[in-house]
Amino acid sequence: MNEYRNKSHRPPDMGKIGALEIDKKPLHVQLKHYDDLVGKFYPALGDYFRQQFPTPQNFFKARSAYVKSTAAWSVIGYIMGLGDRHGENILIDIYSGETFHVDCNMLFN
């Protein structure tokens, strides 16, 4: 988070974002809100991967592991009907780049 702030990016106030209730508004209003939100978030995950996996081979392996594990967990979560998916329940392995869901890994050991 410090590197995020050092790049002069401030995390948006998630309380205000959650209170927008734009799903009942017209499509053009929803798209405007989406564009505004995208402008407030800095894509920090790419920077993290470039710093954590500095060689091209390691970066590619970690990125592939991230994509495959995220896709697999998304399918598993959909089939199982998991809700409550947010950043605090999804973790990234700092050595391999794989993601895992805390709740599922605790349930299935």
XYZ file of C-alpha atoms in Angstrom:
109
model
C 0.000 0.000 0.000
C 2.921 2.336 0.643
C 4.147 1.976 -2.926
C 0.612 2.732 -4.083
C 0.656 5.977 -2.101
C 4.235 6.812 -3.140
C 3.062 6.927 -6.748
C 0.619 9.664 -5.660
C -2.382 7.375 -5.962
C -4.887 7.382 -3.149
C -7.198 4.438 -2.636
C -10.812 5.502 -3.184
C -13.278 5.606 -0.324
C -14.933 2.208 -0.617
C -17.862 3.277 1.563
C -18.886 5.876 -0.997
C -18.371 3.485 -3.887
C -20.552 0.819 -2.283
C -23.337 3.338 -1.652
C -23.685 4.409 -5.295
C -26.485 1.940 -6.149
C -26.065 2.516 -9.854
C -27.655 -0.764 -10.966
C -31.086 0.894 -11.188
C -29.831 3.835 -13.251
C -29.731 4.086 -17.075
C -26.864 2.422 -18.926
C -25.134 5.684 -19.891
C -25.055 6.738 -16.217
C -23.656 3.335 -15.223
C -20.928 3.633 -17.869
C -19.991 7.118 -16.657
C -19.678 5.851 -13.078
C -17.593 2.922 -14.329
C -15.222 5.226 -16.210
C -14.897 7.454 -13.135
C -14.070 4.456 -10.932
C -11.504 3.030 -13.344
C -9.706 6.370 -13.260
C -9.455 6.231 -9.450
C -7.743 2.832 -9.247
C -4.091 2.303 -10.068
C -3.257 -1.138 -11.517
C -0.871 -2.112 -8.705
C -0.963 -5.894 -9.254
C 1.200 -5.642 -12.378
C 3.801 -3.636 -10.472
C 3.765 -6.195 -7.676
C 4.353 -9.064 -10.106
C 7.205 -7.223 -11.848
C 8.904 -6.560 -8.495
C 8.250 -9.983 -6.968
C 9.232 -11.931 -10.110
C 11.947 -9.822 -11.794
C 13.213 -12.282 -14.426
C 11.095 -12.811 -17.542
C 10.884 -16.575 -16.938
C 9.710 -16.197 -13.344
C 7.294 -13.422 -14.285
C 5.719 -15.545 -17.021
C 5.430 -18.613 -14.759
C 3.892 -16.558 -11.936
C 1.512 -14.752 -14.281
C 0.403 -18.057 -15.808
C -0.092 -19.576 -12.346
C -2.114 -16.525 -11.291
C -4.367 -16.682 -14.349
C -4.936 -20.444 -14.174
C -5.575 -20.557 -10.433
C -7.887 -17.533 -10.556
C -9.860 -19.124 -13.399
C -10.077 -22.453 -11.576
C -11.197 -20.853 -8.312
C -13.759 -18.769 -10.180
C -15.312 -21.889 -11.688
C -15.190 -23.772 -8.380
C -16.728 -20.823 -6.550
C -19.498 -20.534 -9.121
C -20.317 -24.242 -8.997
C -20.293 -24.294 -5.193
C -22.338 -21.095 -5.034
C -19.777 -19.213 -2.966
C -20.586 -15.634 -2.185
C -18.569 -13.216 -0.118
C -15.615 -13.061 -2.537
C -13.458 -10.047 -1.782
C -9.789 -9.198 -1.425
C -9.562 -10.416 2.144
C -10.711 -13.919 1.156
C -8.453 -14.271 -1.889
C -4.725 -14.523 -1.273
C -1.709 -14.681 -3.600
C 1.160 -17.081 -2.957
C 4.280 -14.875 -2.977
C 6.470 -17.699 -4.298
C 4.356 -19.066 -7.141
C 1.816 -16.331 -7.959
C -1.115 -18.713 -7.486
C -4.284 -17.484 -5.846
C -6.300 -19.388 -3.300
C -9.496 -18.748 -1.442
C -9.080 -18.742 2.295
C -12.546 -20.042 3.088
C -12.302 -23.026 0.719
C -8.801 -24.008 1.747
C -9.852 -23.985 5.390
C -12.917 -26.116 4.637
C -11.157 -28.693 2.476
C -7.736 -28.551 4.167
